[in-house]
PDB file of C-alpha atoms in Angstrom:
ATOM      1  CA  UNK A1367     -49.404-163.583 -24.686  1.00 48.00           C
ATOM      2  CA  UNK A1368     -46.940-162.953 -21.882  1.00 50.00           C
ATOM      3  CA  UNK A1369     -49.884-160.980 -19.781  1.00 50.00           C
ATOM      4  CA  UNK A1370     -52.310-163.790 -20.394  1.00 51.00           C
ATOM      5  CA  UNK A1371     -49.770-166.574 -19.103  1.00 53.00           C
ATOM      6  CA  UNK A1372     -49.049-164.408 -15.926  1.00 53.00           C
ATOM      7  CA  UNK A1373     -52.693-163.963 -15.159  1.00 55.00           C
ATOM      8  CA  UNK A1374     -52.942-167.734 -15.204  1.00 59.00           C
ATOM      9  CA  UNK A1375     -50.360-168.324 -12.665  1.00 59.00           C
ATOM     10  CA  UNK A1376     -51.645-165.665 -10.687  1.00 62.00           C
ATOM     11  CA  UNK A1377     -54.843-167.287 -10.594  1.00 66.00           C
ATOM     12  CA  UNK A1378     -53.204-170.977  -9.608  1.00 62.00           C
ATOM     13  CA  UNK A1379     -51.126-169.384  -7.015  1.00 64.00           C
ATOM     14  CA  UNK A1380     -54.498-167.376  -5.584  1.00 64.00           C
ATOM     15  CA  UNK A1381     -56.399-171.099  -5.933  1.00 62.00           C
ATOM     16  CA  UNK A1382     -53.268-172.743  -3.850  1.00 60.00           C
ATOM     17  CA  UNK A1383     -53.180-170.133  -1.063  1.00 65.00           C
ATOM     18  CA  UNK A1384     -57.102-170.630  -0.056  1.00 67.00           C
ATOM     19  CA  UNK A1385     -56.143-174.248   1.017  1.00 70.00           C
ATOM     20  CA  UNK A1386     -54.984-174.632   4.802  1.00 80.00           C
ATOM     21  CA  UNK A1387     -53.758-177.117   6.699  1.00 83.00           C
ATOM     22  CA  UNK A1388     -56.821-176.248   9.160  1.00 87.00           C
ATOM     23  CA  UNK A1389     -59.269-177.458   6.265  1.00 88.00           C
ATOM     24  CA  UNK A1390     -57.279-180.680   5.536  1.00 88.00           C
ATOM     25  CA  UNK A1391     -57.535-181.437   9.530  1.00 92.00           C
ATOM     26  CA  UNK A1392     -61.321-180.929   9.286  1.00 93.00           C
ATOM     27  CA  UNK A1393     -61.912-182.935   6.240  1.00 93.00           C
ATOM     28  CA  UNK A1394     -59.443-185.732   7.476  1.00 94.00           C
ATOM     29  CA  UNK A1395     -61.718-186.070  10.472  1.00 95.00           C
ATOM     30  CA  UNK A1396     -65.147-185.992   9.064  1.00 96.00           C
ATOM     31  CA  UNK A1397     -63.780-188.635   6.341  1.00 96.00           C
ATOM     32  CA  UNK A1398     -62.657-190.778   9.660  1.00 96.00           C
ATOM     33  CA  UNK A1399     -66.318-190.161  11.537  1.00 97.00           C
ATOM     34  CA  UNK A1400     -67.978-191.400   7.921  1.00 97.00           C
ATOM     35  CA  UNK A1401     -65.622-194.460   8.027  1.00 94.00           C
ATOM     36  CA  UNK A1402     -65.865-195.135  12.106  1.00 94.00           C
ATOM     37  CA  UNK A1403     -69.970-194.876  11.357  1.00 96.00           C
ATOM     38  CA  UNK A1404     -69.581-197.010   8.456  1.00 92.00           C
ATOM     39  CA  UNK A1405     -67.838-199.616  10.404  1.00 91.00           C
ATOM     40  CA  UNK A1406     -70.740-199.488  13.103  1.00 93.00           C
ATOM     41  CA  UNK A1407     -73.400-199.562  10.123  1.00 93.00           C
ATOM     42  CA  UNK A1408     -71.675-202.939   8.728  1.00 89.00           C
ATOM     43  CA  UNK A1409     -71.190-204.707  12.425  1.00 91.00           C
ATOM     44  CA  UNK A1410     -74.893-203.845  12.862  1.00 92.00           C
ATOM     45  CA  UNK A1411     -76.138-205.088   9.939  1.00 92.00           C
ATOM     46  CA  UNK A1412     -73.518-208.534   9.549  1.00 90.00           C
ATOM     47  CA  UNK A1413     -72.435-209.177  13.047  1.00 88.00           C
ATOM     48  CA  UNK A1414     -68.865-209.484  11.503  1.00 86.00           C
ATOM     49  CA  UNK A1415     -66.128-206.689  11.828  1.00 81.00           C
ATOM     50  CA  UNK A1416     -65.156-206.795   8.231  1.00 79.00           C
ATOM     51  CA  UNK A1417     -67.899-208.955   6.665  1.00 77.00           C
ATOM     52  CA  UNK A1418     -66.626-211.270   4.201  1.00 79.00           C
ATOM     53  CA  UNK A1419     -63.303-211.876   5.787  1.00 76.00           C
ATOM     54  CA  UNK A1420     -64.303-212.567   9.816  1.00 60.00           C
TER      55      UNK A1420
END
């Protein structure tokens, strides 16, 4: 039982490690391109900068 709960944290611990804060960076930014192009997309369409409010 003891081996089997080790391997376990191994595993979390080897699933932890492969995140960077090089990959966050890169995902923050594509998320804020899809919501800067989403923006565009709705002014386009509307005419209003947040439609239903202005």
């Amino acid at each position: 039982m003891n081996s089997e709960s080790s391997s376990k944290s191994a595993n979390y611990i080897n699933v932890v490690s492969e995140f960077s804060a090089e990959s966050a960076e890169l995902s923050n930014g594509r998320w804020a391109m899809i919501g800067v192009t989403s923006l565009i997309g709705a002014y386009a369409t509307t005419g209003q900068i947040i439609p239903g409010l202005f």
